[in-house]
Short mmCIF file of N, CA and C in Angstrom, two decimals:
data_model
loop_
_atom_site.label_atom_id
_atom_site.label_comp_id
_atom_site.label_asym_id
_atom_site.label_seq_id
_atom_site.Cartn_x
_atom_site.Cartn_y
_atom_site.Cartn_z
N MET U 1 0.84 -1.21 -0.03
CA MET U 1 0.02 0.00 0.00
C MET U 1 0.89 1.25 0.00
N ILE U 2 1.98 1.22 0.83
CA ILE U 2 2.82 2.38 0.90
C ILE U 2 3.53 2.56 -0.44
N THR U 3 4.04 1.50 -1.04
CA THR U 3 4.74 1.59 -2.28
C THR U 3 3.91 2.17 -3.43
N LYS U 4 2.61 1.79 -3.46
CA LYS U 4 1.71 2.29 -4.50
C LYS U 4 1.60 3.83 -4.38
N SER U 5 1.45 4.30 -3.16
CA SER U 5 1.29 5.79 -3.00
C SER U 5 2.60 6.52 -3.37
N ILE U 6 3.74 5.88 -3.09
CA ILE U 6 4.95 6.53 -3.46
C ILE U 6 5.11 6.51 -4.95
N LEU U 7 4.74 5.39 -5.62
CA LEU U 7 4.80 5.34 -7.11
C LEU U 7 3.86 6.38 -7.70
N LYS U 8 2.65 6.57 -7.13
CA LYS U 8 1.72 7.58 -7.66
C LYS U 8 2.34 8.97 -7.54
N LYS U 9 3.00 9.25 -6.44
CA LYS U 9 3.61 10.57 -6.25
C LYS U 9 4.69 10.75 -7.29
N ILE U 10 5.48 9.74 -7.52
CA ILE U 10 6.61 9.80 -8.50
C ILE U 10 6.04 10.05 -9.85
N ARG U 11 5.04 9.27 -10.31
CA ARG U 11 4.36 9.43 -11.56
C ARG U 11 3.81 10.86 -11.72
N ARG U 12 3.16 11.35 -10.69
CA ARG U 12 2.57 12.69 -10.76
C ARG U 12 3.67 13.72 -10.88
N PHE U 13 4.74 13.55 -10.19
CA PHE U 13 5.91 14.46 -10.24
C PHE U 13 6.44 14.53 -11.64
N PHE U 14 6.69 13.39 -12.26
CA PHE U 14 7.22 13.43 -13.64
C PHE U 14 6.21 13.95 -14.64
N ARG U 15 4.98 13.59 -14.41
CA ARG U 15 3.94 14.12 -15.33
C ARG U 15 3.88 15.62 -15.26
N ASP U 16 3.96 16.17 -14.07
CA ASP U 16 3.93 17.62 -13.94
C ASP U 16 5.18 18.31 -14.58
N ILE U 17 6.28 17.64 -14.46
CA ILE U 17 7.53 18.19 -15.05
C ILE U 17 7.38 18.24 -16.55
N PHE U 18 6.93 17.10 -17.20
CA PHE U 18 6.82 17.04 -18.60
C PHE U 18 5.74 17.93 -19.12
N LYS U 19 4.61 18.06 -18.36
CA LYS U 19 3.58 18.96 -18.75
C LYS U 19 4.06 20.39 -18.82
N GLU U 20 4.87 20.83 -17.89
CA GLU U 20 5.45 22.18 -17.87
C GLU U 20 6.35 22.40 -19.07
N SER U 21 7.15 21.34 -19.37
CA SER U 21 8.10 21.49 -20.44
C SER U 21 7.42 21.58 -21.82
N LYS U 22 6.23 21.03 -21.97
CA LYS U 22 5.54 21.10 -23.23
C LYS U 22 4.95 22.50 -23.38
N GLN U 23 4.57 23.11 -22.26
CA GLN U 23 4.00 24.43 -22.29
C GLN U 23 5.09 25.50 -22.64
N ALA U 24 6.22 25.41 -22.09
CA ALA U 24 7.25 26.44 -22.26
C ALA U 24 8.56 25.70 -22.69
N PRO U 25 8.76 25.52 -23.94
CA PRO U 25 9.97 24.80 -24.40
C PRO U 25 11.20 25.64 -24.07
N LEU U 26 12.23 24.98 -23.64
CA LEU U 26 13.48 25.59 -23.32
C LEU U 26 14.21 25.98 -24.62
N GLN U 27 14.87 27.10 -24.58
CA GLN U 27 15.64 27.46 -25.75
C GLN U 27 17.10 27.38 -25.35
N ILE U 28 17.79 26.53 -26.09
CA ILE U 28 19.22 26.29 -25.81
C ILE U 28 20.05 26.95 -26.87
N GLU U 29 20.99 27.73 -26.49
CA GLU U 29 21.89 28.39 -27.40
C GLU U 29 23.16 27.54 -27.47
N GLU U 30 23.62 27.29 -28.71
CA GLU U 30 24.91 26.59 -28.80
C GLU U 30 26.02 27.59 -28.67
N LYS U 31 26.96 27.28 -27.84
CA LYS U 31 28.07 28.10 -27.59
C LYS U 31 29.26 27.66 -28.42
N SER U 32 30.11 28.60 -28.79
CA SER U 32 31.27 28.27 -29.59
C SER U 32 32.29 27.58 -28.75
N ASN U 33 32.15 27.56 -27.39
CA ASN U 33 33.11 26.90 -26.53
C ASN U 33 33.27 25.45 -26.88
N ARG U 34 32.13 24.80 -27.18
CA ARG U 34 32.21 23.35 -27.51
C ARG U 34 33.04 23.13 -28.75
N ASP U 35 32.85 23.98 -29.79
CA ASP U 35 33.68 23.81 -30.98
C ASP U 35 35.16 24.09 -30.67
N PHE U 36 35.40 25.09 -29.80
CA PHE U 36 36.77 25.37 -29.48
C PHE U 36 37.41 24.23 -28.72
N LYS U 37 36.69 23.65 -27.77
CA LYS U 37 37.23 22.48 -26.94
C LYS U 37 37.55 21.33 -27.91
N GLU U 38 36.59 21.06 -28.82
CA GLU U 38 36.88 19.94 -29.81
C GLU U 38 38.14 20.22 -30.68
N TYR U 39 38.19 21.52 -31.09
CA TYR U 39 39.35 21.90 -31.92
C TYR U 39 40.67 21.71 -31.16
N VAL U 40 40.69 22.16 -29.94
CA VAL U 40 41.89 22.07 -29.10
C VAL U 40 42.24 20.59 -28.88
N LYS U 41 41.21 19.77 -28.65
CA LYS U 41 41.43 18.36 -28.42
C LYS U 41 41.98 17.73 -29.69
N ILE U 42 41.50 18.02 -30.82
CA ILE U 42 41.97 17.46 -32.11
C ILE U 42 43.42 17.92 -32.35
N GLU U 43 43.71 19.23 -32.10
CA GLU U 43 45.07 19.68 -32.27
C GLU U 43 45.99 18.97 -31.35
N LYS U 44 45.57 18.75 -30.06
CA LYS U 44 46.45 18.09 -29.09
C LYS U 44 46.70 16.63 -29.52
N ASP U 45 45.66 15.99 -30.07
CA ASP U 45 45.82 14.62 -30.54
C ASP U 45 46.78 14.55 -31.74
N LYS U 46 46.66 15.50 -32.62
CA LYS U 46 47.60 15.51 -33.79
C LYS U 46 49.00 15.74 -33.34
N GLU U 47 49.19 16.67 -32.39
CA GLU U 47 50.51 16.90 -31.85
C GLU U 47 51.08 15.65 -31.15
N GLN U 48 50.22 14.99 -30.44
CA GLN U 48 50.63 13.76 -29.73
C GLN U 48 50.97 12.72 -30.72
N GLU U 49 50.20 12.54 -31.79
CA GLU U 49 50.51 11.54 -32.82
C GLU U 49 51.85 11.84 -33.49
N GLU U 50 52.12 13.11 -33.78
CA GLU U 50 53.39 13.46 -34.38
C GLU U 50 54.55 13.17 -33.44
N LEU U 51 54.33 13.44 -32.20
CA LEU U 51 55.40 13.18 -31.18
C LEU U 51 55.63 11.67 -31.04
N LEU U 52 54.55 10.87 -31.13
CA LEU U 52 54.74 9.44 -31.06
C LEU U 52 55.45 8.91 -32.29
N LYS U 53 55.20 9.47 -33.47
CA LYS U 53 55.90 9.08 -34.68
C LYS U 53 57.38 9.48 -34.56
N PHE U 54 57.64 10.61 -34.01
CA PHE U 54 59.02 11.12 -33.76
C PHE U 54 59.74 10.18 -32.85
N GLN U 55 59.05 9.81 -31.77
CA GLN U 55 59.63 8.83 -30.78
C GLN U 55 59.99 7.51 -31.48
N GLU U 56 59.07 7.05 -32.31
CA GLU U 56 59.33 5.83 -33.03
C GLU U 56 60.61 5.93 -33.95
N GLU U 57 60.69 7.01 -34.63
CA GLU U 57 61.85 7.27 -35.50
C GLU U 57 63.16 7.36 -34.68
N PHE U 58 63.05 7.97 -33.53
CA PHE U 58 64.22 8.13 -32.60
C PHE U 58 64.66 6.72 -32.15
N VAL U 59 63.67 5.89 -31.75
CA VAL U 59 64.00 4.52 -31.26
C VAL U 59 64.62 3.71 -32.37
N ARG U 60 64.12 3.85 -33.56
CA ARG U 60 64.69 3.11 -34.70
C ARG U 60 66.13 3.55 -35.05
N GLY U 61 66.50 4.72 -34.60
CA GLY U 61 67.83 5.25 -34.90
C GLY U 61 67.87 6.13 -36.09
N ASN U 62 66.71 6.45 -36.69
CA ASN U 62 66.67 7.32 -37.80
C ASN U 62 66.90 8.78 -37.46
N ILE U 63 66.77 9.11 -36.22
CA ILE U 63 67.05 10.50 -35.74
C ILE U 63 68.02 10.40 -34.59
N ARG U 64 69.03 11.24 -34.68
CA ARG U 64 70.06 11.26 -33.61
C ARG U 64 69.71 12.33 -32.59
N GLU U 65 70.14 12.08 -31.40
CA GLU U 65 69.89 13.03 -30.28
C GLU U 65 70.47 14.39 -30.60
N GLU U 66 71.59 14.45 -31.29
CA GLU U 66 72.24 15.73 -31.65
C GLU U 66 71.36 16.55 -32.57
N ASP U 67 70.53 15.86 -33.43
CA ASP U 67 69.75 16.53 -34.41
C ASP U 67 68.49 17.11 -33.86
N MET U 68 68.16 16.77 -32.62
CA MET U 68 66.93 17.26 -31.98
C MET U 68 67.17 18.59 -31.30
N GLU U 69 66.26 19.51 -31.41
CA GLU U 69 66.42 20.78 -30.68
C GLU U 69 65.19 20.90 -29.72
N GLU U 70 64.12 21.50 -30.27
CA GLU U 70 62.93 21.64 -29.42
C GLU U 70 62.21 20.34 -29.17
N GLU U 71 62.38 19.37 -30.02
CA GLU U 71 61.69 18.09 -29.86
C GLU U 71 62.18 17.29 -28.64
N TYR U 72 63.47 17.62 -28.28
CA TYR U 72 64.11 16.88 -27.19
C TYR U 72 63.26 17.06 -25.90
N GLU U 73 62.87 18.26 -25.58
CA GLU U 73 62.06 18.52 -24.37
C GLU U 73 60.68 17.83 -24.49
N LYS U 74 60.06 17.96 -25.63
CA LYS U 74 58.78 17.33 -25.82
C LYS U 74 58.88 15.77 -25.68
N LEU U 75 59.93 15.26 -26.28
CA LEU U 75 60.10 13.79 -26.20
C LEU U 75 60.43 13.37 -24.77
N SER U 76 61.20 14.15 -24.05
CA SER U 76 61.47 13.87 -22.71
C SER U 76 60.20 13.88 -21.82
N THR U 77 59.38 14.86 -22.12
CA THR U 77 58.08 14.97 -21.38
C THR U 77 57.22 13.80 -21.71
N LEU U 78 57.17 13.41 -22.99
CA LEU U 78 56.39 12.23 -23.41
C LEU U 78 56.90 10.98 -22.69
N TYR U 79 58.20 10.75 -22.63
CA TYR U 79 58.67 9.59 -21.88
C TYR U 79 58.27 9.62 -20.42
N ASP U 80 58.38 10.78 -19.80
CA ASP U 80 57.94 10.90 -18.40
C ASP U 80 56.48 10.55 -18.23
N GLU U 81 55.62 11.03 -19.16
CA GLU U 81 54.19 10.74 -19.08
C GLU U 81 53.95 9.23 -19.27
N GLN U 82 54.67 8.66 -20.23
CA GLN U 82 54.50 7.18 -20.44
C GLN U 82 54.96 6.37 -19.25
N ILE U 83 56.02 6.79 -18.60
CA ILE U 83 56.54 6.11 -17.46
C ILE U 83 55.47 6.18 -16.33
N LEU U 84 54.96 7.38 -16.08
CA LEU U 84 53.93 7.56 -15.00
C LEU U 84 52.70 6.71 -15.29
N LYS U 85 52.30 6.70 -16.56
CA LYS U 85 51.10 5.91 -16.94
C LYS U 85 51.41 4.41 -16.72
N LEU U 86 52.54 3.94 -17.11
CA LEU U 86 52.86 2.52 -16.86
C LEU U 86 52.98 2.19 -15.37
N GLU U 87 53.55 3.09 -14.60
CA GLU U 87 53.64 2.84 -13.16
C GLU U 87 52.25 2.82 -12.54
N LYS U 88 51.37 3.64 -13.01
CA LYS U 88 50.00 3.65 -12.47
C LYS U 88 49.31 2.34 -12.88
N GLN U 89 49.47 1.87 -14.08
CA GLN U 89 48.91 0.60 -14.51
C GLN U 89 49.48 -0.57 -13.74
N ILE U 90 50.73 -0.57 -13.49
CA ILE U 90 51.38 -1.61 -12.70
C ILE U 90 50.80 -1.63 -11.33
N LYS U 91 50.66 -0.46 -10.70
CA LYS U 91 50.15 -0.38 -9.33
C LYS U 91 48.69 -0.89 -9.31
N GLU U 92 47.90 -0.51 -10.25
CA GLU U 92 46.51 -0.98 -10.32
C GLU U 92 46.46 -2.47 -10.45
N GLU U 93 47.34 -3.08 -11.29
CA GLU U 93 47.34 -4.51 -11.46
C GLU U 93 47.82 -5.22 -10.21
N GLU U 94 48.82 -4.64 -9.54
CA GLU U 94 49.34 -5.21 -8.26
C GLU U 94 48.23 -5.18 -7.24
N ASP U 95 47.44 -4.07 -7.18
CA ASP U 95 46.35 -3.93 -6.21
C ASP U 95 45.28 -5.00 -6.50
N GLU U 96 45.02 -5.17 -7.76
CA GLU U 96 44.01 -6.20 -8.18
C GLU U 96 44.48 -7.59 -7.82
N ILE U 97 45.73 -7.84 -8.05
CA ILE U 97 46.30 -9.20 -7.69
C ILE U 97 46.22 -9.40 -6.21
N GLU U 98 46.56 -8.37 -5.44
CA GLU U 98 46.55 -8.46 -3.98
C GLU U 98 45.11 -8.69 -3.47
N ALA U 99 44.11 -8.03 -4.09
CA ALA U 99 42.76 -8.23 -3.67
C ALA U 99 42.29 -9.61 -4.02
N ASP U 100 42.73 -10.13 -5.20
CA ASP U 100 42.39 -11.52 -5.55
C ASP U 100 43.05 -12.50 -4.57
N LYS U 101 44.28 -12.21 -4.19
CA LYS U 101 45.01 -13.05 -3.30
C LYS U 101 44.31 -13.12 -1.93
N GLN U 102 43.89 -11.96 -1.45
CA GLN U 102 43.17 -11.91 -0.15
C GLN U 102 41.86 -12.64 -0.20
N GLU U 103 41.18 -12.53 -1.34
CA GLU U 103 39.88 -13.24 -1.53
C GLU U 103 40.11 -14.72 -1.52
N ILE U 104 41.19 -15.18 -2.17
CA ILE U 104 41.54 -16.64 -2.13
C ILE U 104 41.90 -17.17 -0.75
N ILE U 105 42.65 -16.37 -0.05
CA ILE U 105 43.03 -16.71 1.34
C ILE U 105 41.78 -16.82 2.17
N GLN U 106 40.86 -15.85 2.04
CA GLN U 106 39.63 -15.92 2.83
C GLN U 106 38.76 -17.15 2.48
N MET U 107 38.70 -17.47 1.18
CA MET U 107 37.95 -18.63 0.77
C MET U 107 38.61 -19.94 1.34
N MET U 108 39.92 -19.95 1.31
CA MET U 108 40.62 -21.14 1.86
C MET U 108 40.38 -21.31 3.39
N GLN U 109 40.35 -20.20 4.08
CA GLN U 109 40.11 -20.25 5.51
C GLN U 109 38.68 -20.69 5.81
N GLU U 110 37.74 -20.28 4.97
CA GLU U 110 36.33 -20.66 5.14
C GLU U 110 36.21 -22.15 4.89
N LEU U 111 36.93 -22.67 3.90
CA LEU U 111 36.87 -24.11 3.64
C LEU U 111 37.50 -24.89 4.78
N LYS U 112 38.57 -24.40 5.39
CA LYS U 112 39.18 -25.08 6.50
C LYS U 112 38.22 -25.16 7.70
N ASN U 113 37.46 -24.07 7.90
CA ASN U 113 36.58 -24.02 9.04
C ASN U 113 35.34 -24.91 8.90
N ARG U 114 35.06 -25.34 7.77
CA ARG U 114 33.88 -26.23 7.57
C ARG U 114 34.04 -27.56 8.17
#
């Protein structure tokens, strides 16, 4: 009985909301910020791709360290970011393994206690 009255109130609430929205439609203005954010993201991705290609060429030995000028700092930053990302992934996997290990230990103890 209580749940039916709650459901009626919820239905009435949503009905009233949608009834109001039909009477006065909202006007939404598109802002150029969205376009700007997408543009910046695309540019960042392009720059990242170029840097990754540069890194690949450097690893292959096609580019010498002496030939790099401004790319050296960018490449160094890229390596630092990659290292941090890998360390984070390793830590997450270690935590997951530890959680699984604890779960197995708990299951084994429960089996012993039976």
